[in-house]
């Protein structure tokens, strides 16, 4: 913890308020002083937990460690070479799929969420989606994990065919 309640106790507002009343002996190791230390420690712990939750609850503002947890939770393909900003936007793009008011996610949103760039052609009579890959998102070296994640997002009754149109 950033502060030690036992050492910082006389600096606290609680201590100053109680000392100003003049009812209690707050010098030395009295029961009242120890009880106030316990309260102060509890309040400090709760405030620090509250700060951590406030800072780490959303992928755009969370710590790198928490972002890695988000990526794991969303089963996003790893990309350690990508910038933190690109990884944050990737997690947010995935979380935004199917949000209220947007209806079903579009093909471009699905591709971007898993780290692919390209277009999707639908052939419903043949029950097939063809994904033409034109590029990879920042930090992705291999389309394999992104393809696997996309397969998990497409309805099972549709065949998913990939065409790699990247140069090289």
Coordinates of C-alpha atoms in Angstrom, one line a residue, residues 45-167:
X45 CA -7.7 -0.5 1.6
X46 CA -11.2 0.1 0.2
X47 CA -10.2 3.4 -1.4
X48 CA -7.2 1.7 -3.1
X49 CA -9.4 -1.2 -4.3
X50 CA -11.9 1.4 -5.6
X51 CA -9.1 3.2 -7.5
X52 CA -7.8 -0.1 -9.0
X53 CA -11.3 -1.1 -10.2
X54 CA -11.9 2.4 -11.6
X55 CA -8.6 2.3 -13.5
X56 CA -8.8 -1.3 -14.7
X57 CA -12.4 -1.9 -15.6
X58 CA -12.3 -0.9 -19.3
X59 CA -9.8 -2.0 -22.0
X60 CA -9.1 1.6 -23.2
X61 CA -7.8 2.7 -19.8
X62 CA -6.7 -0.5 -18.0
X63 CA -3.2 -1.6 -17.2
X64 CA -1.2 -3.7 -19.6
X65 CA -1.6 -6.7 -17.3
X66 CA -5.4 -6.3 -17.2
X67 CA -5.5 -5.8 -21.0
X68 CA -3.8 -9.2 -21.3
X69 CA -6.5 -10.6 -19.2
X70 CA -9.1 -9.0 -21.4
X71 CA -7.5 -10.4 -24.5
X72 CA -7.4 -13.9 -22.9
X73 CA -11.1 -13.6 -21.8
X74 CA -12.1 -12.6 -25.4
X75 CA -9.8 -15.3 -26.9
X76 CA -8.1 -12.8 -29.1
X77 CA -5.0 -14.0 -30.9
X78 CA -1.9 -12.8 -29.1
X79 CA 0.2 -10.1 -30.7
X80 CA 2.9 -8.9 -28.4
X81 CA 4.6 -6.8 -31.2
X82 CA 1.5 -4.6 -31.5
X83 CA 1.3 -1.2 -29.9
X84 CA -0.7 -1.0 -26.6
X85 CA -3.1 1.4 -28.4
X86 CA -3.8 -1.1 -31.2
X87 CA -4.3 -3.9 -28.7
X88 CA -6.7 -1.7 -26.7
X89 CA -8.7 -0.9 -29.9
X90 CA -8.8 -4.5 -30.8
X91 CA -10.3 -5.5 -27.5
X92 CA -12.8 -2.7 -27.7
X93 CA -13.8 -3.6 -31.3
X94 CA -14.5 -7.2 -30.2
X95 CA -16.5 -6.0 -27.2
X96 CA -18.6 -3.7 -29.5
X97 CA -19.8 -6.5 -31.7
X98 CA -23.5 -6.7 -31.5
X99 CA -24.0 -3.8 -29.2
X100 CA -27.5 -2.4 -28.8
X101 CA -28.5 -0.2 -31.7
X102 CA -25.9 -1.6 -34.1
X103 CA -27.8 -4.9 -34.8
X104 CA -25.6 -7.7 -36.1
X105 CA -22.0 -6.8 -36.5
X106 CA -20.9 -6.2 -40.0
X107 CA -18.3 -8.2 -41.8
X108 CA -15.6 -5.5 -41.5
X109 CA -16.2 -5.3 -37.8
X110 CA -15.9 -9.0 -37.4
X111 CA -12.6 -9.1 -39.4
X112 CA -11.1 -6.1 -37.5
X113 CA -12.1 -7.6 -34.2
X114 CA -10.0 -10.7 -34.9
X115 CA -7.1 -8.9 -36.6
X116 CA -7.9 -9.4 -40.3
X117 CA -8.3 -6.9 -43.0
X118 CA -10.3 -7.8 -46.1
X119 CA -13.8 -8.4 -47.3
X120 CA -16.5 -11.1 -46.9
X121 CA -18.6 -12.5 -49.8
X122 CA -21.8 -14.3 -48.8
X123 CA -23.1 -17.2 -50.8
X124 CA -26.2 -18.2 -48.8
X125 CA -27.6 -20.8 -51.3
X126 CA -24.3 -22.7 -51.0
X127 CA -24.1 -21.9 -47.2
X128 CA -20.7 -20.4 -47.6
X129 CA -18.8 -17.3 -46.6
X130 CA -15.6 -16.4 -48.4
X131 CA -13.2 -14.2 -46.6
X132 CA -10.7 -12.5 -48.9
X133 CA -7.7 -11.4 -46.7
X134 CA -6.0 -8.3 -47.9
X135 CA -3.9 -7.6 -44.8
X136 CA -3.4 -8.2 -41.1
X137 CA -4.0 -5.9 -38.2
X138 CA -1.1 -4.3 -36.4
X139 CA 1.2 -6.8 -34.6
X140 CA -0.2 -9.9 -36.3
X141 CA 2.3 -12.0 -38.2
X142 CA 0.3 -15.1 -39.0
X143 CA -3.3 -15.2 -40.0
X144 CA -3.8 -18.7 -38.6
X145 CA -4.9 -17.7 -35.0
X146 CA -7.2 -14.9 -36.4
X147 CA -8.8 -17.4 -38.8
X148 CA -9.4 -19.8 -36.0
X149 CA -11.0 -17.1 -33.9
X150 CA -13.2 -16.0 -36.8
X151 CA -14.4 -19.6 -37.3
X152 CA -15.7 -19.5 -33.7
X153 CA -17.8 -16.5 -34.5
X154 CA -19.4 -17.7 -37.7
X155 CA -22.6 -19.7 -37.4
X156 CA -21.8 -23.5 -37.6
X157 CA -24.1 -24.1 -40.6
X158 CA -22.0 -21.8 -42.9
X159 CA -18.7 -23.0 -44.5
X160 CA -15.9 -20.5 -44.1
X161 CA -13.4 -20.3 -47.0
X162 CA -10.4 -18.1 -46.9
X163 CA -8.6 -16.5 -49.8
X164 CA -5.2 -14.9 -49.1
X165 CA -5.0 -11.9 -51.4
X166 CA -2.0 -10.3 -49.6
X167 CA 1.0 -9.6 -51.9

